[in-house]
DNA sequence: CGACCGATTGACACAGCTCAAATGAAGTGG
DNA sequence: CCACTTCATTTGAGCTGTGTCAATCGGTCG
């Protein structure tokens, strides 16, 4: 979880979306951050809350979810380091869903006031964050498609592929292998299936030698096969330019420096 | 489909999100619009396109969808008059999904260049449109939940409730009754079920006297019951302030002027 | 009148769910 | 270092909601 500066992954991601001027970088660097730690499965923001700050993920994972019928849970998004998990609280309140830590997580809170000041000073940063919102919208379209029209094994494969690519994008996955502190029940709640069935699907993927899944470690052994099963293509994630994208998706992955 | 000015529903919706100055209204009024007609089931924008303009719905309905396995279709959003269906093309290209007309539709194209000029001149309008993007994100979260954790009848009820409220918001539904040129197959593709099952669900809703569904006309007879079945609450649509919201959702609906 | 499209119905199949119990892994405290 | 707890994974056995296939019906339009 150690990185140069707390906001460096965020910067890295923004810079893939648009060129940032030195001034923009400076503005981000000046944001007042309050670092906080959350232990596994604790709530970072609750339904109905009206937060006065945004939450930047520094280490670990957050996830957004809604409850249905009181008992059932649907995970609506995963957030990885470098993501701002509740940018919308800048504009909308109260919160229409819950935000929780998947495993132990480190986040930085950024006061709305300071964030808005920053945006006022740089229309260009406003554009960059707005663009980020559009990308999140694209991810949601893909999730809707995933849940609406793919069977269980495809859903699981798709979610795993998405996480692999997103993590690789922030240097948290190497060779299509990454650590994430989720349970099979978490996976099930993201894929809209039961935990029992999630287990069967994971076993099937393992049995065919397509991927490993041991105690919080996922490793995709055969990218092409898994991507095919999950009907996955990374276009919707809008990472970098095509030239940069090639090596990211090949079965072999080149080291990024 | 006749309204005062082409952009009046858009203005109406934006004004619910934030106060607009005379200057802002003026900027919107000055947007160069190209009106176009589309007949039922024609494509407005194709997967892979790089449009140079945004699409404002004036009359009728558009819907976004993705294809899975070549054959299956998942509708990811419905767009009603006053909605901009592809605002994201302002920032992202190429298009990751298709945009089509549900029935005959009238749209207005707004060149990106002019739209960006407008945003440059009014940070406040930028905020308003960004906020609109966040609302769309909220709708997507709700759809993910709908598809992931609700059974068929609840999904259908939920989608119908959402459309009723959104249409009522732009004066296109009265007394929880509205016209929409969709087929049961369209409904099915939005709800992630088969067209045969969609038909059975519609019949069940009819049988219990909860709603009518005759040739493109939907009428909710018992709002409370349908909203309960669909686990629907309109909060996520972020329409107006609580005070304005009351009458909108009661079984009885007051006339809006 | 014929063609076409959407709604409807019936019969059957199956993916995935629920319930329930067993197994395994990782602490925790004595 | 062993009981004990707790939580996640795994397995088995029905059950059911929904899908698929195929046929029919009804309306609309040229």
XYZ file of C-alpha atoms (C1' of nucleotides) in Angstrom:
574
model
C 0.000 0.000 0.000
C 2.961 2.282 0.011
C 2.972 4.820 -2.773
C 4.848 8.020 -3.320
C 2.137 10.471 -2.439
C -1.400 9.668 -1.459
C -2.866 11.171 -4.605
C -0.374 9.688 -7.065
C -2.633 6.907 -8.311
C -5.423 9.405 -8.807
C -3.072 11.633 -10.783
C -1.926 8.692 -12.810
C -5.473 7.827 -13.743
C -6.445 11.391 -14.566
C -3.426 11.792 -16.760
C -4.603 8.940 -18.889
C -7.840 10.803 -19.427
C -6.361 14.134 -20.367
C -3.155 16.077 -20.204
C -2.763 17.867 -16.918
C -0.904 21.126 -16.636
C 1.611 21.717 -13.882
C -0.984 24.027 -12.398
C -3.585 21.254 -12.332
C -1.188 18.869 -10.687
C -0.355 21.498 -8.168
C -4.016 22.060 -7.352
C -4.509 18.385 -6.695
C -1.382 18.200 -4.603
C -2.717 21.013 -2.469
C -5.960 19.280 -1.626
C -6.208 18.816 2.114
C -6.437 15.110 2.811
C -7.504 13.299 5.927
C -6.306 9.740 5.896
C -8.496 7.135 7.553
C -8.339 3.394 8.014
C -11.284 1.072 7.821
C -11.327 -2.549 8.814
C -13.008 -5.205 6.718
C -16.721 -4.839 6.117
C -17.141 -1.560 7.907
C -19.272 1.173 6.444
C -17.554 4.212 5.037
C -20.790 6.032 4.240
C -24.343 5.029 4.956
C -27.581 5.239 3.061
C -29.175 8.595 3.756
C -25.944 10.266 4.787
C -25.083 13.718 3.525
C -21.293 13.648 3.500
C -19.328 16.860 3.285
C -16.309 15.214 1.701
C -15.305 12.833 -1.033
C -13.516 9.558 -0.491
C -10.362 8.700 -2.383
C -9.239 5.106 -2.130
C -5.544 4.860 -1.249
C -5.219 1.181 -0.466
C -7.553 -1.773 -0.385
C -11.011 -1.791 -1.902
C -14.350 -0.161 -1.333
C -17.647 -1.270 -2.784
C -21.025 0.353 -3.195
C -24.138 -1.652 -2.579
C -27.884 -1.475 -2.194
C -30.187 -3.647 -0.165
C -33.324 -5.248 -1.521
C -36.097 -6.738 0.609
C -34.089 -5.935 3.656
C -31.901 -8.970 3.265
C -30.495 -9.294 -0.222
C -27.479 -7.248 -1.189
C -26.469 -6.080 -4.637
C -22.995 -4.723 -5.107
C -23.179 -1.933 -7.662
C -19.500 -1.033 -8.006
C -16.020 -1.847 -6.857
C -13.542 0.914 -6.163
C -9.811 0.388 -6.432
C -6.924 2.604 -5.318
C -6.960 5.855 -7.234
C -10.775 5.879 -7.506
C -12.969 8.453 -5.861
C -15.845 6.378 -4.593
C -18.440 9.055 -3.965
C -17.722 11.946 -6.261
C -21.442 12.384 -6.742
C -21.898 13.589 -3.191
C -20.385 16.784 -4.529
C -23.677 17.346 -6.304
C -26.308 15.066 -4.878
C -27.537 14.269 -1.425
C -28.581 12.259 0.417
C -26.703 9.101 -0.472
C -28.830 6.497 -2.249
C -26.589 3.563 -1.417
C -23.996 2.303 1.024
C -20.259 2.491 0.713
C -18.208 -0.126 2.551
C -14.704 -1.479 2.819
C -14.252 -4.857 1.166
C -11.254 -5.730 3.302
C -9.055 -3.443 5.387
C -8.845 -0.200 3.444
C -7.052 3.112 3.612
C -8.837 6.143 2.264
C -8.306 9.887 2.132
C -11.191 12.249 2.724
C -11.248 15.455 0.724
C -13.588 18.213 1.940
C -16.192 19.248 -0.608
C -15.344 22.870 -0.060
C -11.713 22.420 -0.998
C -12.622 20.175 -3.886
C -15.051 22.707 -5.293
C -12.487 25.460 -4.920
C -10.077 23.380 -6.900
C -12.611 22.782 -9.657
C -13.462 26.477 -9.772
C -9.841 27.261 -10.355
C -9.400 24.770 -13.150
C -12.103 24.212 -15.739
C -9.775 21.649 -17.172
C -9.832 19.554 -14.029
C -13.589 19.849 -13.990
C -13.590 18.328 -17.452
C -11.263 15.566 -16.344
C -13.418 14.565 -13.380
C -16.571 14.828 -15.435
C -14.958 12.520 -17.945
C -14.207 10.133 -15.124
C -17.910 10.178 -14.272
C -18.721 9.218 -17.838
C -16.352 6.296 -17.639
C -18.071 5.119 -14.511
C -21.332 5.375 -16.415
C -19.844 3.163 -19.107
C -18.901 0.603 -16.484
C -22.444 0.646 -15.197
C -23.808 0.033 -18.683
C -21.553 -2.977 -18.879
C -22.744 -4.239 -15.504
C -26.357 -3.872 -16.542
C -25.571 -5.943 -19.605
C -23.674 -8.429 -17.507
C -26.512 -8.954 -15.085
C -29.258 -8.837 -17.648
C -27.990 -11.055 -20.408
C -25.105 -13.277 -19.325
C -25.219 -16.566 -17.462
C -23.486 -17.116 -14.161
C -20.088 -18.209 -15.414
C -19.921 -15.355 -17.889
C -20.818 -12.827 -15.210
C -18.083 -14.047 -12.931
C -15.521 -14.161 -15.717
C -16.478 -10.660 -16.771
C -16.162 -9.145 -13.327
C -12.812 -10.814 -12.803
C -11.533 -9.526 -16.141
C -12.689 -6.025 -15.344
C -10.924 -6.000 -12.021
C -7.765 -7.439 -13.528
C -7.598 -4.663 -16.095
C -8.487 -1.907 -13.679
C -5.900 -3.087 -11.192
C -3.279 -3.525 -13.844
C -3.967 0.084 -14.771
C -2.805 1.228 -11.357
C 0.030 -1.277 -11.085
C -1.734 -3.483 -8.598
C -1.848 -6.565 -10.763
C 1.045 -8.326 -12.370
C 0.698 -10.967 -14.997
C -3.073 -11.036 -14.659
C -2.801 -11.899 -11.016
C -4.053 -9.782 -8.152
C -4.998 -9.871 -4.503
C -8.419 -8.772 -3.395
C -9.916 -9.467 0.012
C -13.333 -10.594 -1.145
C -15.290 -13.714 -0.339
C -17.240 -15.766 -2.820
C -20.339 -14.212 -1.310
C -19.065 -10.776 -2.277
C -18.495 -11.999 -5.795
C -21.985 -13.511 -5.820
C -23.549 -10.242 -4.720
C -21.780 -8.401 -7.507
C -22.907 -10.954 -10.082
C -26.480 -11.317 -8.917
C -26.161 -15.011 -8.128
C -26.219 -17.056 -4.916
C -23.045 -17.696 -2.982
C -23.469 -21.422 -3.470
C -23.629 -21.040 -7.195
C -20.716 -18.613 -7.204
C -18.697 -21.357 -5.587
C -19.666 -23.831 -8.278
C -18.724 -21.390 -10.992
C -15.358 -20.679 -9.421
C -14.713 -24.386 -9.202
C -15.569 -24.836 -12.831
C -13.161 -22.101 -13.858
C -10.490 -23.720 -11.731
C -11.208 -27.202 -13.036
C -10.624 -26.075 -16.603
C -7.336 -24.502 -15.598
C -8.609 -21.059 -16.550
C -7.895 -19.367 -13.271
C -6.742 -19.799 -9.704
C -8.624 -18.541 -6.720
C -6.890 -19.203 -3.475
C -7.434 -17.262 -0.318
C -7.915 -13.788 -1.659
C -5.674 -14.233 -4.657
C -6.982 -14.396 -8.166
C -4.841 -15.399 -11.082
C -6.087 -15.646 -14.613
C -4.193 -18.463 -16.282
C -5.723 -18.226 -19.719
C -6.752 -14.675 -20.482
C -8.144 -15.317 -23.913
C -10.379 -18.113 -22.706
C -11.646 -16.228 -19.681
C -12.265 -13.062 -21.693
C -14.148 -15.113 -24.237
C -16.323 -16.782 -21.604
C -17.020 -13.421 -19.991
C -17.620 -11.720 -23.339
C -15.108 -9.169 -22.134
C -13.451 -6.406 -24.065
C -11.763 -3.589 -22.215
C -12.894 -0.774 -24.486
C -15.500 0.482 -22.078
C -12.885 1.117 -19.417
C -11.310 3.758 -21.661
C -7.814 3.164 -20.451
C -5.118 4.938 -22.294
C -4.710 4.969 -26.021
C -4.843 1.863 -28.179
C -1.074 1.714 -28.377
C -0.735 1.499 -24.673
C -3.522 -0.965 -24.450
C -2.040 -3.775 -26.464
C 0.399 -5.181 -23.953
C -2.127 -4.827 -21.190
C -4.426 -7.376 -22.663
C -2.183 -9.921 -24.281
C -1.776 -13.257 -22.576
C 1.750 -12.172 -21.859
C 2.088 -8.982 -19.941
C 5.053 -6.732 -20.205
C 6.379 -5.139 -17.074
C 5.347 -1.581 -16.547
C 7.883 0.678 -14.902
C -45.037 16.359 -29.277
C -45.685 20.060 -29.615
C -43.948 22.150 -27.045
C -43.127 25.816 -26.825
C -39.500 25.668 -27.844
C -37.486 22.579 -28.622
C -35.288 22.940 -25.564
C -38.042 23.761 -23.093
C -38.243 20.312 -21.515
C -34.482 20.280 -21.152
C -34.615 23.666 -19.468
C -37.394 22.499 -17.214
C -35.369 19.525 -16.099
C -32.188 21.520 -15.562
C -34.044 24.066 -13.511
C -35.067 21.357 -11.105
C -31.404 20.554 -10.618
C -30.204 24.068 -10.000
C -31.220 27.654 -10.452
C -30.380 28.932 -13.884
C -29.545 32.545 -14.525
C -31.068 34.450 -17.423
C -27.650 34.222 -18.998
C -27.644 30.437 -18.732
C -31.082 30.191 -20.253
C -29.974 32.458 -23.020
C -26.943 30.306 -23.766
C -29.118 27.239 -24.072
C -31.594 29.064 -26.260
C -28.768 30.015 -28.588
C -27.610 26.461 -29.143
C -27.862 25.643 -32.814
C -30.237 22.720 -33.178
C -30.807 20.434 -36.109
C -34.090 18.652 -35.793
C -34.322 15.131 -37.157
C -37.009 12.492 -37.314
C -36.424 8.807 -36.823
C -38.877 6.062 -37.509
C -39.408 3.157 -35.145
C -36.423 0.943 -34.455
C -33.932 2.895 -36.497
C -30.470 3.550 -35.193
C -29.611 7.049 -34.106
C -25.984 6.237 -33.352
C -24.092 3.023 -33.884
C -21.529 1.118 -31.866
C -18.096 2.424 -32.827
C -19.353 5.761 -34.097
C -17.585 8.962 -33.152
C -20.408 11.484 -33.237
C -19.641 15.184 -33.362
C -22.916 16.178 -31.755
C -25.186 15.356 -28.871
C -28.750 14.151 -29.200
C -31.570 15.851 -27.346
C -34.859 13.975 -27.327
C -37.737 16.243 -28.317
C -40.515 13.731 -28.791
C -40.827 9.981 -28.544
C -38.261 7.738 -26.919
C -34.725 6.593 -27.516
C -33.032 3.668 -25.860
C -29.446 2.580 -25.476
C -28.552 -1.057 -25.806
C -25.705 -3.511 -26.078
C -25.581 -6.809 -27.843
C -24.343 -10.025 -26.251
C -23.419 -13.180 -28.156
C -24.443 -11.512 -31.354
C -28.099 -12.186 -30.754
C -29.190 -11.130 -27.300
C -29.961 -7.503 -26.622
C -29.802 -5.669 -23.329
C -31.406 -2.273 -23.087
C -29.290 -0.170 -20.767
C -31.351 3.018 -20.622
C -34.473 4.699 -21.808
C -34.426 8.347 -22.817
C -37.514 10.519 -22.640
C -38.142 14.006 -24.018
C -35.831 16.509 -22.396
C -33.039 13.941 -21.989
C -29.717 14.183 -23.764
C -29.079 10.604 -24.753
C -25.383 10.730 -25.526
C -23.873 13.519 -23.503
C -20.844 11.323 -22.919
C -19.796 11.608 -26.550
C -18.671 15.069 -25.552
C -15.828 13.378 -23.713
C -15.509 9.806 -24.838
C -15.278 8.091 -28.168
C -15.943 5.769 -29.827
C -19.428 4.839 -28.750
C -19.587 1.648 -26.667
C -23.250 0.974 -27.320
C -26.085 1.618 -29.742
C -28.675 4.339 -29.579
C -32.015 3.667 -31.259
C -35.512 5.044 -31.521
C -38.080 3.027 -29.600
C -40.943 4.270 -31.759
C -41.053 7.246 -34.089
C -38.942 9.919 -32.452
C -37.992 13.531 -32.940
C -34.571 14.625 -31.801
C -32.408 17.720 -32.000
C -28.712 17.410 -32.688
C -26.412 19.879 -30.968
C -22.871 20.186 -32.335
C -20.185 19.374 -29.801
C -18.354 22.548 -30.686
C -21.275 24.780 -29.840
C -22.074 22.762 -26.741
C -18.506 23.079 -25.471
C -18.514 26.794 -26.171
C -21.629 27.096 -24.106
C -20.082 25.159 -21.221
C -16.949 27.280 -21.410
C -19.043 30.384 -21.007
C -20.962 29.095 -18.031
C -19.290 27.077 -15.308
C -22.688 26.927 -13.740
C -24.188 25.106 -16.701
C -21.234 22.745 -16.621
C -22.162 21.936 -13.049
C -25.794 21.416 -13.991
C -24.979 18.974 -16.779
C -22.442 17.186 -14.640
C -25.121 16.810 -12.010
C -27.383 15.347 -14.644
C -24.668 12.796 -15.367
C -24.612 11.832 -11.709
C -28.344 11.310 -11.746
C -27.990 9.036 -14.720
C -25.369 7.141 -12.718
C -27.873 6.773 -9.909
C -30.393 5.349 -12.336
C -27.812 2.850 -13.510
C -27.122 1.758 -9.926
C -30.810 1.133 -9.553
C -30.917 -0.873 -12.770
C -27.987 -2.993 -11.652
C -29.878 -3.707 -8.455
C -33.039 -4.387 -10.390
C -31.394 -6.912 -12.671
C -29.224 -8.482 -10.028
C -31.574 -9.014 -7.136
C -35.208 -8.745 -8.134
C -37.428 -11.372 -9.714
C -39.189 -10.863 -13.014
C -42.369 -9.236 -11.788
C -40.474 -6.841 -9.560
C -38.180 -5.838 -12.418
C -41.089 -5.048 -14.678
C -42.946 -3.151 -11.980
C -39.815 -1.175 -11.188
C -39.144 -0.146 -14.754
C -42.747 0.887 -15.250
C -42.682 2.972 -12.085
C -39.480 4.660 -13.130
C -40.864 5.610 -16.510
C -44.097 6.848 -14.995
C -42.248 9.193 -12.673
C -39.797 10.392 -15.284
C -42.588 11.085 -17.745
C -44.702 12.778 -15.156
C -41.717 15.000 -14.508
C -41.902 16.351 -18.049
C -45.689 16.432 -18.207
C -45.986 13.412 -20.446
C -47.920 11.277 -18.027
C -51.179 12.126 -16.354
C -52.653 10.177 -13.517
C -49.960 7.551 -13.718
C -50.859 6.783 -17.283
C -48.587 7.213 -20.271
C -48.067 6.219 -23.866
C -44.865 4.570 -24.944
C -44.364 2.742 -28.229
C -42.600 -0.298 -26.884
C -43.293 -3.970 -27.371
C -43.208 -6.578 -24.660
C -39.924 -7.698 -26.165
C -38.480 -4.232 -25.537
C -39.635 -4.450 -21.953
C -38.119 -7.914 -21.678
C -34.766 -6.702 -22.986
C -34.731 -3.923 -20.426
C -35.565 -6.330 -17.618
C -33.221 -9.134 -18.612
C -36.007 -11.674 -19.101
C -37.458 -13.443 -22.130
C -40.283 -11.924 -24.122
C -42.502 -14.887 -23.281
C -42.003 -14.378 -19.603
C -42.477 -10.633 -19.910
C -45.867 -11.390 -21.347
C -46.772 -13.618 -18.417
C -45.700 -10.963 -15.952
C -47.726 -8.281 -17.710
C -50.732 -10.548 -17.630
C -50.296 -11.163 -13.955
C -50.159 -7.446 -13.243
C -53.285 -6.994 -15.317
C -55.096 -9.889 -13.680
C -54.630 -8.373 -10.254
C -55.993 -5.062 -11.500
C -52.670 -3.355 -10.795
C -52.148 -1.927 -14.230
C -53.415 -1.764 -17.789
C -51.278 -2.367 -20.806
C -53.090 -1.963 -24.048
C -51.451 -1.185 -27.333
C -48.694 1.138 -26.267
C -50.540 2.602 -23.335
C -49.578 1.885 -19.766
C -51.751 2.853 -16.857
C -50.888 2.133 -13.273
C -54.140 1.520 -11.430
C -52.732 0.928 -7.983
C -49.548 2.860 -7.490
C -48.844 1.733 -3.959
C -49.168 -1.924 -4.850
C -47.038 -1.664 -7.986
C -44.370 0.378 -6.233
C -44.311 -2.204 -3.456
C -43.946 -5.114 -5.861
C -41.201 -3.291 -7.727
C -39.484 -2.167 -4.522
C -39.626 1.303 -6.013
C -38.893 4.599 -4.372
C -38.274 7.650 -6.503
C -35.446 9.101 -4.439
C -32.773 8.048 -6.857
C -34.330 10.062 -9.642
C -33.603 13.245 -7.689
C -36.602 15.122 -8.947
C -37.264 18.429 -7.347
C -37.327 19.053 -3.672
C -39.258 16.903 -1.228
C -42.113 19.394 -1.144
C -42.599 19.135 -4.849
C -42.277 15.434 -4.753
C -45.246 14.557 -2.575
C -48.038 15.081 -5.044
C -46.033 13.430 -7.773
C -46.102 10.092 -6.077
C -49.460 9.909 -4.391
C -52.082 7.651 -5.915
C -53.842 10.825 -6.817
C -51.905 13.235 -8.940
C -52.483 16.930 -8.953
C -52.387 18.761 -12.212
C -49.177 20.584 -12.909
C -49.482 23.855 -14.780
C -56.359 -11.237 -49.573
C -51.873 -12.256 -48.027
C -47.997 -10.967 -45.286
C -46.168 -9.618 -41.203
C -45.616 -8.532 -36.557
C -46.739 -8.745 -31.789
C -49.371 -11.037 -28.147
C -50.644 -15.276 -26.180
C -50.619 -20.185 -24.789
C -48.861 -24.792 -23.698
C -45.405 -28.254 -22.852
C -41.178 -29.204 -21.353
C -36.240 -28.424 -19.949
C -32.783 -26.584 -17.082
C -29.893 -22.996 -14.740
C -29.586 -21.579 -10.638
C -31.886 -21.307 -5.867
C -32.728 -22.943 -1.119
C -31.862 -25.680 2.680
C -28.840 -28.230 5.308
C -24.820 -30.310 6.659
C -19.815 -31.164 6.395
C -15.244 -29.613 5.925
C -11.469 -26.497 6.270
C -8.814 -22.507 7.774
C -7.615 -18.897 10.995
C -7.646 -17.005 14.999
C -8.191 -16.681 20.411
C -7.717 -17.767 24.937
C -6.366 -20.875 28.458
C -0.219 -26.440 21.931
C -4.779 -27.775 22.419
C -10.021 -26.761 22.703
C -13.238 -23.680 20.887
C -15.245 -20.316 17.925
C -16.044 -18.190 13.795
C -16.258 -17.586 9.154
C -15.618 -19.213 4.340
C -15.737 -22.970 1.274
C -17.632 -27.063 -0.354
C -21.056 -30.764 -1.279
C -25.584 -32.912 -1.882
C -30.481 -33.042 -2.809
C -34.543 -31.354 -4.207
C -37.281 -27.371 -6.018
C -38.780 -23.550 -8.983
C -38.610 -19.495 -11.772
C -37.680 -18.632 -16.100
C -36.106 -20.049 -20.752
C -36.895 -22.407 -25.148
C -39.582 -24.109 -28.741
C -43.495 -24.116 -31.339
C -48.018 -23.172 -32.484
C -52.015 -20.086 -32.577
C -54.405 -15.892 -32.642
C -55.330 -11.121 -33.766
C -54.593 -6.834 -35.751
C -52.742 -3.801 -39.417
C -51.309 -2.442 -43.761
C -50.463 -2.415 -48.580
